[in-house]
Amino acid sequence: MDVQNLRSQAADRLHDAAQDGKHRADAMLEGVALAVAEFADRIDGDGQVAKLARSAADTVSGWSEVLQSKSVDELVEDSRTVVRRSPALAIGLAVATGFALSRFFKASAPR
């Protein structure tokens, strides 16, 4: 096998893994949006906390829609653009995302 063929196979596998990750992230975002919306329904009805929770659910749902509407290549390019424009923001988002995901997985792990 030549190097070009191996590179092509690796790129295909990486793209497939990214596509799978995109679907998993979308499912997680949809689940979070649904959970936050249900939380808003259970608390004080039309109070301030419920309004904030519904707003957060709408925001997360919007992220899910954006994720669904873009290809993996478009998402990668968008990420590169954000990092180029504001590296500090990108690092902060990565840290916050990592923290949120670790809390999510820790909370959802079987006991």
Short mmCIF file of C-alpha atoms in Angstrom, two decimals:
data_model
loop_
_atom_site.label_atom_id
_atom_site.label_comp_id
_atom_site.label_asym_id
_atom_site.label_seq_id
_atom_site.Cartn_x
_atom_site.Cartn_y
_atom_site.Cartn_z
CA MET A 1 0.00 0.00 0.00
CA ASP A 2 1.26 3.43 -0.79
CA VAL A 3 1.27 6.41 1.54
CA GLN A 4 -1.41 8.26 -0.42
CA ASN A 5 -3.81 5.33 -0.10
CA LEU A 6 -3.19 5.07 3.66
CA ARG A 7 -3.70 8.81 4.04
CA SER A 8 -6.99 8.60 2.16
CA GLN A 9 -8.22 5.70 4.31
CA ALA A 10 -7.26 7.57 7.49
CA ALA A 11 -9.06 10.69 6.29
CA ASP A 12 -12.18 8.66 5.50
CA ARG A 13 -12.16 7.03 8.94
CA LEU A 14 -11.62 10.38 10.64
CA HIS A 15 -14.50 11.90 8.68
CA ASP A 16 -16.77 8.96 9.63
CA ALA A 17 -15.79 9.36 13.30
CA ALA A 18 -16.49 13.09 13.13
CA GLN A 19 -19.88 12.41 11.54
CA ASP A 20 -20.70 9.96 14.33
CA GLY A 21 -19.58 12.51 16.92
CA LYS A 22 -21.77 15.13 15.27
CA HIS A 23 -24.82 12.86 15.57
CA ARG A 24 -24.02 12.07 19.20
CA ALA A 25 -23.53 15.74 20.06
CA ASP A 26 -26.82 16.60 18.36
CA ALA A 27 -28.65 13.92 20.33
CA MET A 28 -27.07 15.20 23.55
CA LEU A 29 -28.05 18.80 22.77
CA GLU A 30 -31.61 17.74 22.02
CA GLY A 31 -31.71 15.83 25.31
CA VAL A 32 -30.38 18.81 27.26
CA ALA A 33 -32.89 21.15 25.62
CA LEU A 34 -35.73 18.77 26.44
CA ALA A 35 -34.57 18.33 30.05
CA VAL A 36 -34.26 22.09 30.59
CA ALA A 37 -37.69 22.68 29.03
CA GLU A 38 -39.21 20.02 31.31
CA PHE A 39 -37.49 21.66 34.28
CA ALA A 40 -39.05 24.99 33.30
CA ASP A 41 -42.48 23.37 33.16
CA ARG A 42 -42.07 21.86 36.63
CA ILE A 43 -41.00 25.01 38.43
CA ASP A 44 -42.86 28.24 39.00
CA GLY A 45 -44.80 28.34 35.71
CA ASP A 46 -44.36 31.85 34.34
CA GLY A 47 -41.80 33.06 36.89
CA GLN A 48 -38.39 34.49 36.12
CA VAL A 49 -36.51 31.20 36.62
CA ALA A 50 -38.89 29.37 34.28
CA LYS A 51 -38.46 32.08 31.65
CA LEU A 52 -34.67 31.84 31.90
CA ALA A 53 -34.83 28.04 31.68
CA ARG A 54 -37.05 28.20 28.58
CA SER A 55 -34.67 30.71 27.02
CA ALA A 56 -31.74 28.38 27.74
CA ALA A 57 -33.67 25.44 26.24
CA ASP A 58 -34.38 27.48 23.11
CA THR A 59 -30.71 28.42 22.81
CA VAL A 60 -29.54 24.82 23.14
CA SER A 61 -32.20 23.73 20.66
CA GLY A 62 -30.90 26.36 18.24
CA TRP A 63 -27.39 24.94 18.59
CA SER A 64 -28.81 21.53 17.74
CA GLU A 65 -30.46 22.91 14.62
CA VAL A 66 -27.21 24.54 13.50
CA LEU A 67 -25.36 21.28 14.09
CA GLN A 68 -27.92 19.37 12.02
CA SER A 69 -27.84 21.86 9.16
CA LYS A 70 -24.06 21.89 8.65
CA SER A 71 -21.68 19.29 7.32
CA VAL A 72 -18.64 18.16 9.28
CA ASP A 73 -16.42 20.12 6.90
CA GLU A 74 -18.45 23.30 7.48
CA LEU A 75 -18.24 22.84 11.25
CA VAL A 76 -14.47 22.37 11.07
CA GLU A 77 -14.09 25.52 8.99
CA ASP A 78 -16.34 27.48 11.39
CA SER A 79 -14.19 26.28 14.29
CA ARG A 80 -11.01 27.34 12.54
CA THR A 81 -12.47 30.78 11.91
CA VAL A 82 -13.39 31.23 15.58
CA VAL A 83 -9.94 30.14 16.74
CA ARG A 84 -8.23 32.52 14.31
CA ARG A 85 -10.38 35.47 15.34
CA SER A 86 -10.30 34.89 19.07
CA PRO A 87 -7.97 32.23 20.44
CA ALA A 88 -8.74 33.14 24.06
CA LEU A 89 -12.46 32.70 23.46
CA ALA A 90 -11.81 29.34 21.80
CA ILE A 91 -9.77 28.13 24.78
CA GLY A 92 -12.43 29.34 27.21
CA LEU A 93 -15.18 27.58 25.25
CA ALA A 94 -13.13 24.38 25.13
CA VAL A 95 -12.63 24.46 28.90
CA ALA A 96 -16.30 25.22 29.57
CA THR A 97 -17.43 22.50 27.17
CA GLY A 98 -15.08 19.97 28.75
CA PHE A 99 -16.34 20.86 32.21
CA ALA A 100 -20.00 20.64 31.14
CA LEU A 101 -19.48 17.32 29.38
CA SER A 102 -17.61 15.84 32.34
CA ARG A 103 -20.43 16.88 34.69
CA PHE A 104 -23.03 15.50 32.27
CA PHE A 105 -21.30 12.12 31.94
CA LYS A 106 -20.60 11.94 35.65
CA ALA A 107 -24.26 12.64 36.45
CA SER A 108 -25.55 10.17 33.86
CA ALA A 109 -23.18 7.33 34.77
CA PRO A 110 -24.78 4.27 36.37
CA ARG A 111 -24.26 4.11 40.11
#
